[in-house]
mmCIF file of C-alpha atoms and ligand atoms in Angstrom:
data_model
loop_
_atom_site.group_PDB
_atom_site.id
_atom_site.type_symbol
_atom_site.label_atom_id
_atom_site.label_comp_id
_atom_site.label_asym_id
_atom_site.label_seq_id
_atom_site.Cartn_x
_atom_site.Cartn_y
_atom_site.Cartn_z
ATOM 1 C CA MET A 770 -98.642 -104.362 -42.196
ATOM 2 C CA PRO A 771 -97.464 -105.440 -38.904
ATOM 3 C CA GLU A 772 -99.064 -103.722 -36.162
ATOM 4 C CA PHE A 773 -96.857 -105.142 -33.356
ATOM 5 C CA GLY A 774 -93.357 -105.962 -33.699
ATOM 6 C CA VAL A 775 -89.782 -105.658 -32.465
ATOM 7 C CA SER A 776 -86.602 -103.151 -33.104
ATOM 8 C CA GLU A 777 -84.064 -105.143 -34.513
ATOM 9 C CA GLY A 778 -81.323 -102.184 -34.752
ATOM 10 C CA CYS A 779 -80.477 -100.476 -31.307
ATOM 11 C CA SER A 780 -81.388 -96.726 -31.997
ATOM 12 C CA GLY A 781 -84.938 -96.133 -32.803
ATOM 13 C CA SER A 782 -83.446 -93.660 -35.586
ATOM 14 C CA SER A 783 -81.571 -96.223 -37.362
ATOM 15 C CA ASP A 784 -81.968 -96.318 -40.984
ATOM 16 C CA ASP A 785 -83.261 -99.776 -40.797
ATOM 17 C CA ASP A 786 -86.584 -98.445 -38.966
ATOM 18 C CA GLY A 787 -85.828 -95.150 -39.678
ATOM 19 C CA ALA A 788 -88.443 -92.583 -40.911
ATOM 20 C CA SER A 789 -87.379 -92.434 -44.540
ATOM 21 C CA ASP A 790 -88.131 -95.556 -45.499
ATOM 22 C CA GLY A 791 -89.089 -97.587 -42.513
ATOM 23 C CA VAL A 792 -92.992 -96.558 -42.253
ATOM 24 C CA GLU A 793 -94.284 -99.702 -43.166
ATOM 25 C CA ILE A 794 -92.848 -101.356 -39.762
ATOM 26 C CA ARG A 795 -94.173 -98.237 -37.959
ATOM 27 C CA GLY A 796 -96.962 -100.279 -36.475
ATOM 28 C CA ARG A 797 -98.525 -98.856 -33.108
ATOM 29 C CA TRP A 798 -96.351 -100.645 -30.468
ATOM 30 C CA HIS A 799 -92.847 -101.407 -32.190
ATOM 31 C CA ILE A 800 -91.405 -101.670 -29.514
ATOM 32 C CA VAL A 801 -87.423 -100.485 -28.651
ATOM 33 C CA TRP A 802 -85.767 -102.532 -26.220
ATOM 34 C CA ARG A 803 -82.681 -100.913 -25.927
ATOM 35 C CA ASN A 804 -84.919 -97.511 -24.722
ATOM 36 C CA VAL A 805 -86.952 -99.779 -21.814
ATOM 37 C CA ILE A 806 -83.871 -101.365 -20.568
ATOM 38 C CA LEU A 807 -81.604 -97.861 -20.169
ATOM 39 C CA MET A 808 -85.213 -96.299 -18.932
ATOM 40 C CA SER A 809 -85.370 -99.636 -16.195
ATOM 41 C CA LEU A 810 -81.670 -99.211 -15.391
ATOM 42 C CA LEU A 811 -82.204 -95.445 -14.954
ATOM 43 C CA HIS A 812 -85.274 -95.554 -12.501
ATOM 44 C CA LEU A 813 -83.670 -98.610 -10.611
ATOM 45 C CA GLY A 814 -80.544 -96.666 -9.785
ATOM 46 C CA ALA A 815 -82.922 -93.582 -8.802
ATOM 47 C CA PHE A 816 -84.488 -96.023 -6.211
ATOM 48 C CA TYR A 817 -81.345 -97.130 -4.867
ATOM 49 C CA SER A 818 -80.245 -93.409 -4.541
ATOM 50 C CA LEU A 819 -82.726 -93.154 -2.158
ATOM 51 C CA PHE A 820 -81.165 -95.055 0.259
ATOM 52 C CA LEU A 821 -78.115 -92.551 -0.125
ATOM 53 C CA ILE A 822 -79.397 -89.806 0.794
ATOM 54 C CA PRO A 823 -78.877 -89.693 4.700
ATOM 55 C CA LYS A 824 -75.303 -90.447 4.131
ATOM 56 C CA ALA A 825 -74.716 -87.926 1.929
ATOM 57 C CA HIS A 826 -73.377 -84.331 2.772
ATOM 58 C CA PRO A 827 -75.869 -81.625 3.301
ATOM 59 C CA PHE A 828 -74.062 -79.682 0.819
ATOM 60 C CA THR A 829 -74.441 -82.462 -1.963
ATOM 61 C CA TRP A 830 -78.445 -82.566 -1.156
ATOM 62 C CA ILE A 831 -78.497 -78.489 -1.727
ATOM 63 C CA TRP A 832 -76.328 -79.435 -4.780
ATOM 64 C CA SER A 833 -78.492 -81.928 -6.296
ATOM 65 C CA TYR A 834 -81.405 -79.350 -5.505
ATOM 66 C CA MET A 835 -79.617 -76.647 -7.437
ATOM 67 C CA CYS A 836 -78.919 -78.938 -10.654
ATOM 68 C CA PHE A 837 -82.374 -79.829 -10.423
ATOM 69 C CA MET A 838 -83.887 -76.277 -10.813
ATOM 70 C CA PHE A 839 -80.884 -75.073 -13.487
ATOM 71 C CA THR A 840 -82.708 -78.717 -15.487
ATOM 72 C CA ALA A 841 -85.683 -77.409 -15.408
ATOM 73 C CA LEU A 842 -85.141 -73.961 -16.429
ATOM 74 C CA GLY A 843 -83.508 -75.698 -19.620
ATOM 75 C CA ILE A 844 -86.672 -77.276 -20.241
ATOM 76 C CA THR A 845 -89.159 -74.752 -19.261
ATOM 77 C CA ALA A 846 -87.908 -71.246 -19.482
ATOM 78 C CA GLY A 847 -86.053 -73.198 -22.474
ATOM 79 C CA ALA A 848 -86.925 -75.467 -24.731
ATOM 80 C CA HIS A 849 -90.553 -74.841 -23.883
ATOM 81 C CA ARG A 850 -91.058 -70.897 -23.688
ATOM 82 C CA LEU A 851 -88.564 -69.722 -25.573
ATOM 83 C CA TRP A 852 -87.987 -72.249 -28.648
ATOM 84 C CA SER A 853 -91.217 -73.962 -29.092
ATOM 85 C CA HIS A 854 -93.721 -71.176 -28.458
ATOM 86 C CA ARG A 855 -91.829 -68.289 -29.049
ATOM 87 C CA SER A 856 -93.031 -66.373 -26.249
ATOM 88 C CA TYR A 857 -90.554 -63.960 -25.462
ATOM 89 C CA LYS A 858 -87.391 -62.816 -26.082
ATOM 90 C CA ALA A 859 -83.663 -64.123 -25.535
ATOM 91 C CA LYS A 860 -80.580 -62.011 -25.872
ATOM 92 C CA LEU A 861 -77.253 -64.576 -26.740
ATOM 93 C CA PRO A 862 -76.008 -64.771 -23.241
ATOM 94 C CA LEU A 863 -79.344 -66.334 -22.029
ATOM 95 C CA ARG A 864 -79.867 -68.576 -24.806
ATOM 96 C CA ILE A 865 -76.384 -69.924 -24.217
ATOM 97 C CA PHE A 866 -77.453 -70.161 -20.555
ATOM 98 C CA LEU A 867 -80.403 -72.108 -20.988
ATOM 99 C CA ALA A 868 -78.793 -74.443 -23.938
ATOM 100 C CA VAL A 869 -76.363 -75.231 -21.033
ATOM 101 C CA ALA A 870 -79.110 -76.281 -18.799
ATOM 102 C CA ASN A 871 -80.846 -77.243 -21.554
ATOM 103 C CA SER A 872 -77.469 -79.921 -22.002
ATOM 104 C CA MET A 873 -77.747 -80.808 -18.238
ATOM 105 C CA ALA A 874 -81.966 -82.089 -18.900
ATOM 106 C CA PHE A 875 -81.010 -84.558 -20.947
ATOM 107 C CA GLN A 876 -84.564 -85.027 -23.168
ATOM 108 C CA ASN A 877 -83.163 -84.442 -25.968
ATOM 109 C CA ASP A 878 -81.737 -81.417 -27.855
ATOM 110 C CA ILE A 879 -83.296 -78.370 -28.299
ATOM 111 C CA PHE A 880 -84.671 -78.698 -32.246
ATOM 112 C CA GLU A 881 -85.806 -82.660 -31.763
ATOM 113 C CA TRP A 882 -87.557 -81.479 -28.257
ATOM 114 C CA CYS A 883 -89.279 -78.307 -29.765
ATOM 115 C CA ARG A 884 -90.583 -80.007 -33.181
ATOM 116 C CA ASP A 885 -91.954 -82.856 -31.151
ATOM 117 C CA HIS A 886 -93.424 -80.054 -29.182
ATOM 118 C CA ARG A 887 -94.759 -78.323 -32.064
ATOM 119 C CA ALA A 888 -95.834 -81.072 -33.384
ATOM 120 C CA HIS A 889 -97.705 -82.250 -29.821
ATOM 121 C CA HIS A 890 -99.410 -78.462 -30.027
ATOM 122 C CA LYS A 891 -100.649 -78.479 -33.430
ATOM 123 C CA TYR A 892 -102.123 -82.351 -33.457
ATOM 124 C CA SER A 893 -103.099 -82.761 -30.263
ATOM 125 C CA GLU A 894 -104.227 -86.179 -29.047
ATOM 126 C CA THR A 895 -104.109 -87.629 -32.568
ATOM 127 C CA ASP A 896 -101.930 -90.101 -33.789
ATOM 128 C CA ALA A 897 -99.514 -86.927 -35.154
ATOM 129 C CA ASP A 898 -98.972 -86.082 -31.117
ATOM 130 C CA PRO A 899 -95.816 -87.965 -30.145
ATOM 131 C CA HIS A 900 -97.282 -88.545 -26.851
ATOM 132 C CA ASN A 901 -101.126 -88.861 -27.644
ATOM 133 C CA ALA A 902 -102.319 -89.148 -24.106
ATOM 134 C CA LYS A 903 -105.733 -90.792 -26.038
ATOM 135 C CA ARG A 904 -103.155 -93.982 -25.791
ATOM 136 C CA GLY A 905 -103.349 -94.102 -22.016
ATOM 137 C CA PHE A 906 -100.959 -92.525 -19.033
ATOM 138 C CA PHE A 907 -98.379 -94.714 -19.614
ATOM 139 C CA PHE A 908 -97.883 -93.969 -23.224
ATOM 140 C CA ALA A 909 -98.417 -90.623 -22.563
ATOM 141 C CA HIS A 910 -96.085 -90.343 -19.694
ATOM 142 C CA ILE A 911 -92.941 -92.620 -20.669
ATOM 143 C CA GLY A 912 -94.375 -94.997 -23.235
ATOM 144 C CA TRP A 913 -94.120 -93.221 -26.447
ATOM 145 C CA LEU A 914 -90.049 -93.228 -25.787
ATOM 146 C CA PHE A 915 -90.391 -97.426 -26.068
ATOM 147 C CA VAL A 916 -91.781 -97.753 -29.391
ATOM 148 C CA LEU A 917 -90.757 -96.109 -32.873
ATOM 149 C CA LYS A 918 -93.361 -93.050 -33.726
ATOM 150 C CA HIS A 919 -96.464 -93.329 -35.203
ATOM 151 C CA ARG A 920 -96.216 -92.456 -39.124
ATOM 152 C CA ASP A 921 -98.472 -89.129 -38.493
ATOM 153 C CA VAL A 922 -95.789 -88.088 -36.455
ATOM 154 C CA ILE A 923 -93.415 -87.931 -38.606
ATOM 155 C CA GLU A 924 -95.326 -87.422 -42.342
ATOM 156 C CA LYS A 925 -97.317 -84.492 -40.470
ATOM 157 C CA GLY A 926 -94.414 -83.340 -38.357
ATOM 158 C CA LYS A 927 -93.147 -82.793 -41.794
ATOM 159 C CA ARG A 928 -95.027 -80.087 -42.135
ATOM 160 C CA LEU A 929 -94.140 -78.115 -38.839
ATOM 161 C CA ASP A 930 -92.245 -74.763 -39.756
ATOM 162 C CA VAL A 931 -89.260 -75.132 -38.071
ATOM 163 C CA SER A 932 -87.028 -72.504 -39.867
ATOM 164 C CA ASP A 933 -86.736 -70.347 -36.788
ATOM 165 C CA LEU A 934 -84.717 -72.834 -34.969
ATOM 166 C CA LEU A 935 -82.347 -73.886 -37.774
ATOM 167 C CA ALA A 936 -81.742 -69.566 -37.954
ATOM 168 C CA ASP A 937 -80.381 -69.971 -34.307
ATOM 169 C CA PRO A 938 -76.979 -70.103 -34.172
ATOM 170 C CA VAL A 939 -77.433 -72.028 -30.605
ATOM 171 C CA VAL A 940 -79.927 -74.617 -31.380
ATOM 172 C CA VAL A 941 -77.562 -75.677 -34.348
ATOM 173 C CA PHE A 942 -74.572 -75.839 -32.293
ATOM 174 C CA GLN A 943 -76.141 -77.206 -29.164
ATOM 175 C CA ARG A 944 -77.887 -79.999 -31.930
ATOM 176 C CA LYS A 945 -73.751 -80.633 -32.907
ATOM 177 C CA TYR A 946 -72.362 -81.321 -30.296
ATOM 178 C CA TYR A 947 -75.764 -82.795 -27.911
ATOM 179 C CA LYS A 948 -73.643 -86.301 -26.774
ATOM 180 C CA ILE A 949 -71.067 -84.982 -25.491
ATOM 181 C CA SER A 950 -72.588 -81.381 -23.780
ATOM 182 C CA VAL A 951 -74.533 -84.260 -22.417
ATOM 183 C CA VAL A 952 -71.802 -86.722 -20.645
ATOM 184 C CA VAL A 953 -70.442 -83.438 -19.292
ATOM 185 C CA MET A 954 -73.580 -81.640 -18.262
ATOM 186 C CA CYS A 955 -75.432 -84.088 -17.103
ATOM 187 C CA PHE A 956 -73.546 -86.605 -15.782
ATOM 188 C CA LEU A 957 -69.597 -85.041 -15.120
ATOM 189 C CA LEU A 958 -70.606 -82.095 -13.770
ATOM 190 C CA PRO A 959 -72.811 -82.923 -11.339
ATOM 191 C CA THR A 960 -70.561 -86.051 -10.129
ATOM 192 C CA LEU A 961 -67.530 -84.034 -9.808
ATOM 193 C CA VAL A 962 -68.514 -80.298 -7.792
ATOM 194 C CA PRO A 963 -69.626 -82.185 -4.663
ATOM 195 C CA TRP A 964 -66.234 -84.497 -4.699
ATOM 196 C CA PHE A 965 -64.395 -82.038 -5.470
ATOM 197 C CA PHE A 966 -65.273 -78.940 -3.236
ATOM 198 C CA TRP A 967 -66.416 -80.535 -0.099
ATOM 199 C CA GLY A 968 -65.619 -83.983 -0.734
ATOM 200 C CA GLU A 969 -68.201 -86.631 -1.438
ATOM 201 C CA SER A 970 -67.658 -89.849 -2.306
ATOM 202 C CA MET A 971 -68.000 -89.889 -5.838
ATOM 203 C CA TRP A 972 -70.486 -92.491 -5.656
ATOM 204 C CA ASN A 973 -72.695 -90.359 -3.616
ATOM 205 C CA SER A 974 -72.859 -87.644 -5.810
ATOM 206 C CA TYR A 975 -72.911 -89.561 -8.875
ATOM 207 C CA PHE A 976 -76.519 -91.299 -7.797
ATOM 208 C CA LEU A 977 -77.450 -88.382 -6.114
ATOM 209 C CA ALA A 978 -77.330 -85.223 -8.495
ATOM 210 C CA SER A 979 -77.032 -87.148 -11.410
ATOM 211 C CA ILE A 980 -79.131 -89.997 -11.733
ATOM 212 C CA LEU A 981 -82.099 -89.239 -9.284
ATOM 213 C CA ARG A 982 -81.542 -85.512 -10.380
ATOM 214 C CA TYR A 983 -82.324 -87.058 -13.804
ATOM 215 C CA THR A 984 -85.169 -89.568 -13.414
ATOM 216 C CA ILE A 985 -86.790 -86.658 -10.413
ATOM 217 C CA SER A 986 -86.724 -84.320 -13.281
ATOM 218 C CA LEU A 987 -87.936 -86.539 -16.379
ATOM 219 C CA ASN A 988 -91.023 -87.669 -14.649
ATOM 220 C CA ALA A 989 -91.588 -83.654 -13.787
ATOM 221 C CA ALA A 990 -92.111 -83.572 -16.980
ATOM 222 C CA TRP A 991 -93.343 -86.598 -18.569
ATOM 223 C CA LEU A 992 -95.805 -85.964 -15.455
ATOM 224 C CA VAL A 993 -97.417 -82.808 -18.286
ATOM 225 C CA ASN A 994 -97.956 -85.237 -21.071
ATOM 226 C CA SER A 995 -99.952 -87.765 -19.185
ATOM 227 C CA ALA A 996 -101.955 -86.714 -15.274
ATOM 228 C CA ALA A 997 -101.870 -82.880 -16.860
ATOM 229 C CA HIS A 998 -103.475 -84.230 -19.863
ATOM 230 C CA MET A 999 -106.197 -86.216 -17.446
ATOM 231 C CA TYR A 1000 -106.261 -84.844 -14.336
ATOM 232 C CA GLY A 1001 -107.928 -81.331 -13.681
ATOM 233 C CA ASN A 1002 -110.115 -78.875 -13.832
ATOM 234 C CA GLN A 1003 -110.621 -77.044 -17.576
ATOM 235 C CA PRO A 1004 -111.636 -73.823 -16.938
ATOM 236 C CA TYR A 1005 -110.507 -72.251 -20.338
ATOM 237 C CA ASP A 1006 -111.602 -74.892 -22.551
ATOM 238 C CA LYS A 1007 -113.487 -77.897 -21.555
ATOM 239 C CA ASN A 1008 -113.104 -79.626 -24.820
ATOM 240 C CA ILE A 1009 -109.564 -79.943 -25.372
ATOM 241 C CA ASN A 1010 -108.072 -82.689 -22.939
ATOM 242 C CA PRO A 1011 -105.286 -80.675 -21.180
ATOM 243 C CA ARG A 1012 -106.036 -79.702 -17.526
ATOM 244 C CA GLU A 1013 -104.739 -77.439 -14.109
ATOM 245 C CA ASN A 1014 -102.697 -79.806 -12.494
ATOM 246 C CA GLN A 1015 -101.366 -77.749 -9.080
ATOM 247 C CA PHE A 1016 -99.391 -80.795 -8.172
ATOM 248 C CA VAL A 1017 -97.672 -81.112 -11.863
ATOM 249 C CA THR A 1018 -97.227 -77.364 -11.509
ATOM 250 C CA ILE A 1019 -95.283 -77.304 -8.155
ATOM 251 C CA GLY A 1020 -93.229 -80.419 -9.726
ATOM 252 C CA ALA A 1021 -92.696 -78.698 -13.304
ATOM 253 C CA ILE A 1022 -91.682 -75.337 -12.123
ATOM 254 C CA GLY A 1023 -94.952 -73.534 -13.151
ATOM 255 C CA GLU A 1024 -96.287 -75.706 -16.209
ATOM 256 C CA GLY A 1025 -98.983 -77.832 -15.036
ATOM 257 C CA PHE A 1026 -101.633 -75.021 -16.063
ATOM 258 C CA HIS A 1027 -101.824 -77.132 -19.154
ATOM 259 C CA ASN A 1028 -106.110 -76.039 -20.002
ATOM 260 C CA PHE A 1029 -104.307 -72.380 -20.050
ATOM 261 C CA HIS A 1030 -101.090 -73.065 -21.862
ATOM 262 C CA HIS A 1031 -103.003 -75.480 -24.358
ATOM 263 C CA THR A 1032 -105.947 -72.600 -24.745
ATOM 264 C CA PHE A 1033 -103.152 -69.622 -25.478
ATOM 265 C CA PRO A 1034 -99.759 -71.448 -25.955
ATOM 266 C CA PHE A 1035 -98.217 -68.100 -26.792
ATOM 267 C CA ASP A 1036 -98.369 -66.636 -23.265
ATOM 268 C CA TYR A 1037 -95.204 -66.591 -21.526
ATOM 269 C CA SER A 1038 -96.296 -67.441 -18.356
ATOM 270 C CA ALA A 1039 -98.306 -69.995 -18.962
ATOM 271 C CA SER A 1040 -100.707 -69.767 -16.906
ATOM 272 C CA GLU A 1041 -103.420 -66.831 -15.854
ATOM 273 C CA PHE A 1042 -101.416 -65.766 -12.886
ATOM 274 C CA GLY A 1043 -98.297 -65.041 -13.507
ATOM 275 C CA ILE A 1044 -95.692 -65.706 -11.023
ATOM 276 C CA ARG A 1045 -98.356 -67.252 -8.794
ATOM 277 C CA LEU A 1046 -96.552 -70.562 -8.300
ATOM 278 C CA ASN A 1047 -94.455 -70.238 -11.215
ATOM 279 C CA PRO A 1048 -90.652 -70.164 -11.092
ATOM 280 C CA THR A 1049 -90.253 -70.088 -14.185
ATOM 281 C CA THR A 1050 -92.039 -66.817 -14.680
ATOM 282 C CA CYS A 1051 -89.960 -65.082 -11.838
ATOM 283 C CA PHE A 1052 -87.307 -66.509 -13.794
ATOM 284 C CA ILE A 1053 -88.511 -65.013 -17.224
ATOM 285 C CA ASP A 1054 -89.122 -61.525 -15.129
ATOM 286 C CA LEU A 1055 -86.002 -61.274 -13.681
ATOM 287 C CA MET A 1056 -84.103 -62.056 -17.126
ATOM 288 C CA CYS A 1057 -86.017 -59.083 -18.777
ATOM 289 C CA TRP A 1058 -84.982 -56.824 -15.569
ATOM 290 C CA LEU A 1059 -81.630 -57.852 -16.118
ATOM 291 C CA GLY A 1060 -82.130 -56.860 -20.077
ATOM 292 C CA LEU A 1061 -81.503 -59.909 -21.024
ATOM 293 C CA ALA A 1062 -85.225 -61.042 -22.462
ATOM 294 C CA SER A 1063 -87.931 -58.577 -23.290
ATOM 295 C CA ASN A 1064 -90.725 -58.768 -25.463
ATOM 296 C CA ARG A 1065 -92.715 -60.647 -23.109
ATOM 297 C CA LYS A 1066 -96.103 -61.820 -24.936
ATOM 298 C CA LYS A 1067 -98.737 -62.033 -22.643
ATOM 299 C CA ALA A 1068 -102.702 -63.280 -23.192
ATOM 300 C CA SER A 1069 -104.753 -60.141 -21.958
ATOM 301 C CA PRO A 1070 -107.145 -60.256 -18.807
ATOM 302 C CA GLU A 1071 -110.614 -59.768 -21.252
ATOM 303 C CA MET A 1072 -109.414 -61.944 -23.656
ATOM 304 C CA ILE A 1073 -108.869 -65.099 -21.230
ATOM 305 C CA MET A 1074 -112.731 -63.861 -19.454
ATOM 306 C CA ALA A 1075 -113.936 -64.361 -22.749
ATOM 307 C CA ARG A 1076 -112.699 -67.294 -23.415
ATOM 308 C CA ARG A 1077 -113.809 -68.812 -20.219
ATOM 309 C CA LEU A 1078 -117.129 -67.894 -20.102
ATOM 310 C CA LYS A 1079 -117.614 -69.076 -24.097
ATOM 311 C CA THR A 1080 -115.648 -72.837 -23.426
ATOM 312 C CA GLY A 1081 -114.536 -72.882 -19.744
ATOM 313 C CA ASP A 1082 -115.772 -75.683 -17.557
ATOM 314 C CA GLY A 1083 -117.108 -72.730 -14.899
ATOM 315 C CA SER A 1084 -114.490 -73.460 -12.312
ATOM 316 C CA THR A 1085 -111.616 -70.978 -11.666
HETATM 317 C C1 ST9 B 2550 -87.534 -87.355 -23.171
HETATM 318 C C2 ST9 B 2550 -88.228 -85.899 -23.571
HETATM 319 O O1 ST9 B 2550 -87.683 -87.474 -22.176
HETATM 320 C C3 ST9 B 2550 -89.213 -85.595 -22.812
HETATM 321 C C4 ST9 B 2550 -90.627 -84.606 -23.368
HETATM 322 C C5 ST9 B 2550 -91.596 -83.889 -22.279
HETATM 323 C C6 ST9 B 2550 -91.898 -83.298 -23.134
HETATM 324 C C7 ST9 B 2550 -92.867 -82.190 -22.198
HETATM 325 C C8 ST9 B 2550 -93.759 -81.712 -22.455
HETATM 326 C C9 ST9 B 2550 -94.681 -80.113 -21.612
HETATM 327 C C10 ST9 B 2550 -94.318 -79.313 -21.877
HETATM 328 C C11 ST9 B 2550 -93.495 -78.615 -21.122
HETATM 329 C C12 ST9 B 2550 -93.254 -78.645 -19.285
HETATM 330 C C13 ST9 B 2550 -92.021 -78.676 -19.224
HETATM 331 C C14 ST9 B 2550 -91.753 -79.314 -17.625
HETATM 332 C C15 ST9 B 2550 -90.594 -79.577 -17.514
HETATM 333 C C16 ST9 B 2550 -90.156 -79.919 -16.120
HETATM 334 C C17 ST9 B 2550 -89.033 -79.938 -15.785
HETATM 335 C C18 ST9 B 2550 -88.919 -80.470 -14.214
HETATM 336 N N1 ST9 B 2550 -92.178 -83.975 -36.930
HETATM 337 O O2 ST9 B 2550 -87.179 -89.469 -32.921
HETATM 338 P P1 ST9 B 2550 -87.056 -90.493 -33.937
HETATM 339 C C19 ST9 B 2550 -88.240 -87.842 -38.076
HETATM 340 S S1 ST9 B 2550 -86.136 -87.535 -23.947
HETATM 341 C C20 ST9 B 2550 -91.157 -84.149 -38.145
HETATM 342 O O3 ST9 B 2550 -85.460 -91.098 -34.436
HETATM 343 P P2 ST9 B 2550 -88.204 -93.018 -34.235
HETATM 344 C C21 ST9 B 2550 -86.842 -87.266 -38.624
HETATM 345 O O4 ST9 B 2550 -86.510 -86.888 -39.243
HETATM 346 C C22 ST9 B 2550 -85.391 -88.789 -22.649
HETATM 347 N N2 ST9 B 2550 -90.470 -85.164 -37.883
HETATM 348 O O5 ST9 B 2550 -87.854 -91.666 -34.548
HETATM 349 C C23 ST9 B 2550 -86.294 -88.102 -37.697
HETATM 350 O O6 ST9 B 2550 -84.684 -87.664 -37.755
HETATM 351 P P3 ST9 B 2550 -84.062 -86.665 -37.384
HETATM 352 C C24 ST9 B 2550 -84.402 -88.938 -23.088
HETATM 353 C C25 ST9 B 2550 -89.852 -85.869 -37.421
HETATM 354 O O7 ST9 B 2550 -87.475 -93.923 -34.945
HETATM 355 C C26 ST9 B 2550 -86.546 -89.463 -37.989
HETATM 356 O O8 ST9 B 2550 -88.138 -89.029 -38.208
HETATM 357 N N3 ST9 B 2550 -84.144 -89.588 -24.523
HETATM 358 C C27 ST9 B 2550 -90.288 -86.258 -36.394
HETATM 359 O O9 ST9 B 2550 -89.695 -93.787 -34.540
HETATM 360 C C28 ST9 B 2550 -86.583 -90.203 -37.049
HETATM 361 O O10 ST9 B 2550 -86.594 -90.207 -35.605
HETATM 362 C C29 ST9 B 2550 -84.462 -90.921 -24.988
HETATM 363 O O11 ST9 B 2550 -84.713 -92.000 -24.340
HETATM 364 C C30 ST9 B 2550 -91.509 -84.818 -35.660
HETATM 365 N N4 ST9 B 2550 -92.378 -84.885 -34.624
HETATM 366 O O12 ST9 B 2550 -87.679 -93.191 -32.917
HETATM 367 C C31 ST9 B 2550 -84.407 -91.052 -27.063
HETATM 368 N N5 ST9 B 2550 -90.307 -86.849 -35.478
HETATM 369 O O13 ST9 B 2550 -84.293 -86.423 -36.114
HETATM 370 C C32 ST9 B 2550 -85.603 -91.270 -26.782
HETATM 371 C C33 ST9 B 2550 -89.377 -87.515 -35.841
HETATM 372 O O14 ST9 B 2550 -82.631 -87.063 -37.719
HETATM 373 N N6 ST9 B 2550 -85.711 -91.566 -28.571
HETATM 374 N N7 ST9 B 2550 -89.237 -87.047 -36.945
HETATM 375 O O15 ST9 B 2550 -84.405 -85.401 -38.275
HETATM 376 C C34 ST9 B 2550 -86.144 -92.466 -29.184
HETATM 377 O O16 ST9 B 2550 -84.936 -93.603 -28.618
HETATM 378 C C35 ST9 B 2550 -86.424 -92.696 -30.211
HETATM 379 O O17 ST9 B 2550 -86.887 -90.997 -30.749
HETATM 380 C C36 ST9 B 2550 -87.867 -93.477 -30.298
HETATM 381 C C37 ST9 B 2550 -88.944 -93.328 -31.998
HETATM 382 C C38 ST9 B 2550 -87.277 -94.707 -30.092
HETATM 383 C C39 ST9 B 2550 -89.000 -92.838 -29.468
HETATM 384 ZN ZN1 ZN B 2551 -96.220 -76.202 -24.808
HETATM 385 ZN ZN1 ZN B 2552 -99.758 -80.867 -23.402
#
């Protein structure tokens, strides 16, 4: 059983190297070169985009930032707090809005994202965790997308209950039309709006609103898996690796309170402190106020204090 190998197929999920019959080739470092090349090109493109910033129209900067926020909400308020953790309820219009935003994020479809994320929580820091931070910063950050999944991710992942995801027509629809929705939301729309409305060149808008925005949002999410599993304090549970990391919180619009989140994953705010440094919580609160969301789950102050005293590292 080889522990080191090179993927021959162009897709990580092809039958050749796939989950069902490919257990024998699922070594720890079975590299998927297609992903290595595409991610390298993407990051080179993002670096090049930085030089276009001074040449672009200020509205293009604002538009790129708006696309970033929309992208981020599709992950944080959508795939993460709503669909992975069911920490609040959302009505159909809000679920559609979040699914569209999620396609702009291009971080795998909602079903796949949530299945991996549930595996990450249930089997945290083991081989069944898709981005097991015990395999190092690089693996937890981006490296896990460069290799075939460990066989434990697939075997133990099959035991997860994902019936709620399959019962949501919005999730099923997004999965069915995922590729075309990504082309439109992640690449076409961000590029065409600045060109159409204020005469920006397609070159500038493609690189800033699409490539740079996408690359930054990917890295913001990946930092939760890497940095927030390694650097920061552990006020709620010092026996687990996830940490409170303010730097990550800012980039990931409220998702860096990761020691809290792994201790109380059902909490809709993913933080003890409600809206503080937490645009995602502000958004969910706003949706509740508008009547589009409800049933926000929150860990009580007593529960949090008891846990701090029992397993916290004593920091605040
Ligand atoms: C990306 C995702 O970047 C980023 C996720 C970030 C998560 C952050 C979480 C932090 C908390 C929240 C904070 C958010 C903050 C956000 C801030 C934003 C500003 N269970 O996957 P395959 C089975 S994506 C059960 O192909 P391989 C299943 O049968 C970037 N079963 O595995 C599956 O078939 P199907 C863009 C599972 O072949 C089959 O195995 N996308 C599970 O090993 C094959 O699955 C890319 O770059 C499971 N967990 O390939 C694509 N998993 O799905 C990258 C799998 O049909 N991916 N199965 O049911 C790939 O190319 C491949 O997945 C691979 C592995 C090469 C990595
Ligand atoms: Zn989570
Ligand atoms: Zn985590």
